Amino acid sequence: YQTIKKAREVGQVNPSIRKDINKVVDFIDIEDITEKASLCRCWRSKNWPYCDGAHGAHNKATGDNTGPVVVRHKEN
Ligand code: FES
């Protein structure tokens, strides 16, 4: 908890994901997305880089309005 609190104090958007590396970069092959993929933008997901709904608690606690980006196949 102290780490998350300190991260917020200095303005970091990422409180806990892979803090042992300099930059969090993820690659997702488009071929591996079957119907759609919801990608986290709140940095609170425990299933990073995918959204697990944690943005709801974050938004409620902070008054923020974050949500995922949904990548999907275009419907014909
Ligand atoms: Fe982060 Fe949904 S859990 S956007």
CSV table of N, CA and C and ligand atoms in Angstrom, one decimal:
chain,number,residue,atom,x,y,z
A,1,TYR,N,0.8,-1.2,0.0
A,1,TYR,CA,0.0,0.0,0.0
A,1,TYR,C,0.9,1.3,0.0
A,2,GLN,N,2.0,1.2,0.8
A,2,GLN,CA,2.8,2.4,0.8
A,2,GLN,C,3.4,2.7,-0.5
A,3,THR,N,3.7,1.7,-1.3
A,3,THR,CA,4.3,1.9,-2.7
A,3,THR,C,3.2,2.6,-3.5
A,4,ILE,N,2.0,2.2,-3.5
A,4,ILE,CA,0.9,2.8,-4.3
A,4,ILE,C,0.7,4.2,-3.8
A,5,LYS,N,0.7,4.5,-2.5
A,5,LYS,CA,0.5,5.8,-2.0
A,5,LYS,C,1.6,6.7,-2.5
A,6,LYS,N,2.8,6.3,-2.4
A,6,LYS,CA,4.0,7.1,-2.9
A,6,LYS,C,3.9,7.4,-4.4
A,7,ALA,N,3.5,6.3,-5.1
A,7,ALA,CA,3.4,6.5,-6.6
A,7,ALA,C,2.4,7.6,-6.9
A,8,ARG,N,1.3,7.6,-6.2
A,8,ARG,CA,0.3,8.6,-6.4
A,8,ARG,C,0.8,10.0,-6.1
A,9,GLU,N,1.5,10.1,-5.0
A,9,GLU,CA,2.0,11.4,-4.5
A,9,GLU,C,2.9,12.0,-5.5
A,10,VAL,N,3.7,11.2,-6.2
A,10,VAL,CA,4.6,11.8,-7.2
A,10,VAL,C,4.0,11.9,-8.6
A,11,GLY,N,2.8,11.5,-8.8
A,11,GLY,CA,2.1,11.6,-10.0
A,11,GLY,C,2.2,10.5,-11.0
A,12,GLN,N,2.7,9.3,-10.5
A,12,GLN,CA,2.8,8.2,-11.4
A,12,GLN,C,1.4,7.6,-11.7
A,13,VAL,N,1.1,7.2,-12.9
A,13,VAL,CA,-0.2,6.6,-13.3
A,13,VAL,C,-0.1,5.1,-13.0
A,14,ASN,N,1.0,4.5,-13.0
A,14,ASN,CA,1.2,3.1,-12.7
A,14,ASN,C,1.6,2.9,-11.3
A,15,PRO,N,0.7,2.4,-10.4
A,15,PRO,CA,1.0,2.2,-9.0
A,15,PRO,C,1.7,0.9,-8.7
A,16,SER,N,1.6,-0.2,-9.6
A,16,SER,CA,2.1,-1.5,-9.2
A,16,SER,C,2.5,-2.4,-10.3
A,17,ILE,N,2.3,-2.1,-11.5
A,17,ILE,CA,2.5,-3.1,-12.6
A,17,ILE,C,4.0,-3.1,-13.0
A,18,ARG,N,4.7,-4.2,-12.9
A,18,ARG,CA,6.1,-4.4,-13.3
A,18,ARG,C,7.0,-3.2,-12.9
A,19,LYS,N,6.9,-2.8,-11.7
A,19,LYS,CA,7.7,-1.7,-11.3
A,19,LYS,C,9.2,-1.9,-11.3
A,20,ASP,N,9.6,-3.2,-11.5
A,20,ASP,CA,11.0,-3.5,-11.6
A,20,ASP,C,11.7,-3.2,-12.9
A,21,ILE,N,10.9,-2.8,-13.9
A,21,ILE,CA,11.5,-2.5,-15.2
A,21,ILE,C,11.3,-1.0,-15.5
A,22,ASN,N,12.0,-0.5,-16.5
A,22,ASN,CA,12.0,1.0,-16.8
A,22,ASN,C,10.7,1.4,-17.6
A,23,LYS,N,10.2,0.5,-18.4
A,23,LYS,CA,9.1,0.9,-19.2
A,23,LYS,C,8.2,-0.4,-19.5
A,24,VAL,N,6.9,-0.3,-19.3
A,24,VAL,CA,6.0,-1.4,-19.5
A,24,VAL,C,5.5,-1.3,-21.0
A,25,VAL,N,5.9,-2.2,-21.8
A,25,VAL,CA,5.5,-2.3,-23.2
A,25,VAL,C,4.9,-3.7,-23.4
A,26,ASP,N,3.8,-3.8,-24.0
A,26,ASP,CA,3.2,-5.1,-24.3
A,26,ASP,C,2.8,-5.2,-25.8
A,27,PHE,N,3.0,-6.4,-26.3
A,27,PHE,CA,2.7,-6.6,-27.7
A,27,PHE,C,1.6,-7.7,-27.7
A,28,ILE,N,0.5,-7.4,-28.5
A,28,ILE,CA,-0.5,-8.4,-28.7
A,28,ILE,C,-0.7,-8.6,-30.2
A,29,ASP,N,-0.5,-9.8,-30.6
A,29,ASP,CA,-0.7,-10.2,-32.0
A,29,ASP,C,-2.2,-10.1,-32.4
A,30,ILE,N,-2.5,-9.3,-33.4
A,30,ILE,CA,-3.9,-9.1,-33.8
A,30,ILE,C,-4.5,-10.5,-34.2
A,31,GLU,N,-3.7,-11.4,-34.7
A,31,GLU,CA,-4.2,-12.7,-35.0
A,31,GLU,C,-4.7,-13.5,-33.8
A,32,ASP,N,-4.2,-13.1,-32.6
A,32,ASP,CA,-4.6,-13.8,-31.4
A,32,ASP,C,-5.9,-13.3,-30.8
A,33,ILE,N,-6.4,-12.2,-31.3
A,33,ILE,CA,-7.7,-11.6,-30.8
A,33,ILE,C,-8.8,-12.3,-31.6
A,34,THR,N,-9.6,-13.0,-30.9
A,34,THR,CA,-10.7,-13.8,-31.6
A,34,THR,C,-11.8,-12.9,-31.9
A,35,GLU,N,-12.5,-12.4,-31.0
A,35,GLU,CA,-13.6,-11.4,-31.2
A,35,GLU,C,-13.3,-10.0,-30.9
A,36,LYS,N,-12.8,-9.8,-29.6
A,36,LYS,CA,-12.4,-8.5,-29.2
A,36,LYS,C,-11.4,-8.7,-28.0
A,37,ALA,N,-10.7,-7.6,-27.7
A,37,ALA,CA,-9.8,-7.6,-26.5
A,37,ALA,C,-10.0,-6.2,-25.9
A,38,SER,N,-10.2,-6.2,-24.6
A,38,SER,CA,-10.4,-5.0,-23.8
A,38,SER,C,-9.1,-4.7,-23.1
A,39,LEU,N,-8.4,-3.6,-23.4
A,39,LEU,CA,-7.1,-3.3,-22.9
A,39,LEU,C,-7.2,-2.3,-21.8
A,40,CYS,N,-6.5,-2.5,-20.7
A,40,CYS,CA,-6.6,-1.7,-19.5
A,40,CYS,C,-5.9,-0.3,-19.7
A,41,ARG,N,-6.6,0.7,-19.3
A,41,ARG,CA,-6.0,2.1,-19.3
A,41,ARG,C,-5.9,2.7,-18.0
A,42,CYS,N,-6.4,2.0,-16.9
A,42,CYS,CA,-6.3,2.6,-15.6
A,42,CYS,C,-5.1,2.1,-14.8
A,43,TRP,N,-4.4,1.1,-15.3
A,43,TRP,CA,-3.2,0.6,-14.6
A,43,TRP,C,-3.5,-0.1,-13.3
A,44,ARG,N,-4.8,-0.6,-13.1
A,44,ARG,CA,-5.1,-1.3,-11.9
A,44,ARG,C,-5.5,-2.7,-12.2
A,45,SER,N,-5.5,-3.2,-13.4
A,45,SER,CA,-5.9,-4.5,-13.7
A,45,SER,C,-4.9,-5.6,-13.1
A,46,LYS,N,-5.4,-6.6,-12.6
A,46,LYS,CA,-4.6,-7.7,-12.2
A,46,LYS,C,-4.4,-8.7,-13.3
A,47,ASN,N,-4.9,-8.4,-14.5
A,47,ASN,CA,-4.8,-9.3,-15.7
A,47,ASN,C,-4.1,-8.4,-16.8
A,48,TRP,N,-3.2,-7.6,-16.4
A,48,TRP,CA,-2.6,-6.7,-17.4
A,48,TRP,C,-2.0,-7.5,-18.5
A,49,PRO,N,-2.1,-7.0,-19.8
A,49,PRO,CA,-2.6,-5.7,-20.2
A,49,PRO,C,-4.1,-5.6,-20.4
A,50,TYR,N,-4.8,-6.7,-20.0
A,50,TYR,CA,-6.2,-6.7,-20.3
A,50,TYR,C,-7.0,-6.1,-19.1
A,51,CYS,N,-8.1,-5.5,-19.4
A,51,CYS,CA,-9.0,-5.0,-18.4
A,51,CYS,C,-9.7,-6.1,-17.7
A,52,ASP,N,-9.7,-6.0,-16.3
A,52,ASP,CA,-10.4,-7.0,-15.5
A,52,ASP,C,-11.6,-6.3,-14.7
A,53,GLY,N,-11.9,-5.1,-15.1
A,53,GLY,CA,-13.0,-4.4,-14.4
A,53,GLY,C,-12.5,-3.5,-13.2
A,54,ALA,N,-11.2,-3.6,-12.9
A,54,ALA,CA,-10.7,-2.8,-11.7
A,54,ALA,C,-10.9,-1.3,-11.9
A,55,HIS,N,-11.1,-0.8,-13.1
A,55,HIS,CA,-11.3,0.6,-13.3
A,55,HIS,C,-12.6,1.1,-12.5
A,56,GLY,N,-13.5,0.2,-12.4
A,56,GLY,CA,-14.8,0.6,-11.7
A,56,GLY,C,-14.5,1.0,-10.2
A,57,ALA,N,-13.7,0.2,-9.5
A,57,ALA,CA,-13.4,0.6,-8.1
A,57,ALA,C,-12.5,1.8,-8.1
A,58,HIS,N,-11.6,1.9,-9.0
A,58,HIS,CA,-10.7,3.1,-9.1
A,58,HIS,C,-11.5,4.4,-9.4
A,59,ASN,N,-12.4,4.3,-10.3
A,59,ASN,CA,-13.3,5.5,-10.6
A,59,ASN,C,-14.1,5.9,-9.4
A,60,LYS,N,-14.7,4.8,-8.7
A,60,LYS,CA,-15.5,5.1,-7.6
A,60,LYS,C,-14.8,5.8,-6.5
A,61,ALA,N,-13.5,5.3,-6.2
A,61,ALA,CA,-12.7,5.8,-5.1
A,61,ALA,C,-12.1,7.2,-5.4
A,62,THR,N,-11.9,7.5,-6.7
A,62,THR,CA,-11.2,8.8,-7.0
A,62,THR,C,-12.1,9.8,-7.8
A,63,GLY,N,-13.2,9.4,-8.3
A,63,GLY,CA,-14.0,10.3,-9.1
A,63,GLY,C,-13.5,10.3,-10.5
A,64,ASP,N,-12.5,9.4,-10.9
A,64,ASP,CA,-12.0,9.4,-12.2
A,64,ASP,C,-13.0,8.8,-13.2
A,65,ASN,N,-12.7,8.7,-14.5
A,65,ASN,CA,-13.6,8.2,-15.4
A,65,ASN,C,-12.9,7.3,-16.4
A,66,THR,N,-11.9,6.5,-16.0
A,66,THR,CA,-11.2,5.7,-16.9
A,66,THR,C,-12.0,4.4,-17.3
A,67,GLY,N,-11.5,3.9,-18.4
A,67,GLY,CA,-12.1,2.6,-18.9
A,67,GLY,C,-11.2,2.1,-20.0
A,68,PRO,N,-11.5,0.9,-20.4
A,68,PRO,CA,-10.6,0.2,-21.4
A,68,PRO,C,-10.7,0.7,-22.8
A,69,VAL,N,-9.7,0.4,-23.6
A,69,VAL,CA,-9.8,0.5,-25.0
A,69,VAL,C,-10.2,-0.9,-25.6
A,70,VAL,N,-11.2,-1.0,-26.3
A,70,VAL,CA,-11.7,-2.3,-26.9
A,70,VAL,C,-11.2,-2.4,-28.3
A,71,VAL,N,-10.4,-3.4,-28.6
A,71,VAL,CA,-10.0,-3.7,-30.0
A,71,VAL,C,-10.9,-4.8,-30.5
A,72,ARG,N,-11.5,-4.6,-31.6
A,72,ARG,CA,-12.4,-5.6,-32.1
A,72,ARG,C,-12.3,-5.7,-33.6
A,73,HIS,N,-12.8,-6.8,-34.1
A,73,HIS,CA,-12.8,-7.0,-35.5
A,73,HIS,C,-14.0,-6.2,-36.1
A,74,LYS,N,-13.8,-5.5,-37.1
A,74,LYS,CA,-14.9,-4.7,-37.7
A,74,LYS,C,-16.0,-5.7,-38.3
A,75,GLU,N,-17.2,-5.3,-37.9
A,75,GLU,CA,-18.3,-6.2,-38.4
A,75,GLU,C,-18.6,-5.9,-39.9
A,76,ASN,N,-18.8,-6.9,-40.6
A,76,ASN,CA,-19.1,-6.7,-42.1
A,76,ASN,C,-20.5,-6.4,-42.3
B,1,FES,FE1,-8.1,-0.9,-16.2
B,1,FES,FE2,-10.5,-1.8,-16.9
B,1,FES,S1,-9.2,-2.6,-15.4
B,1,FES,S2,-9.4,-0.2,-17.7
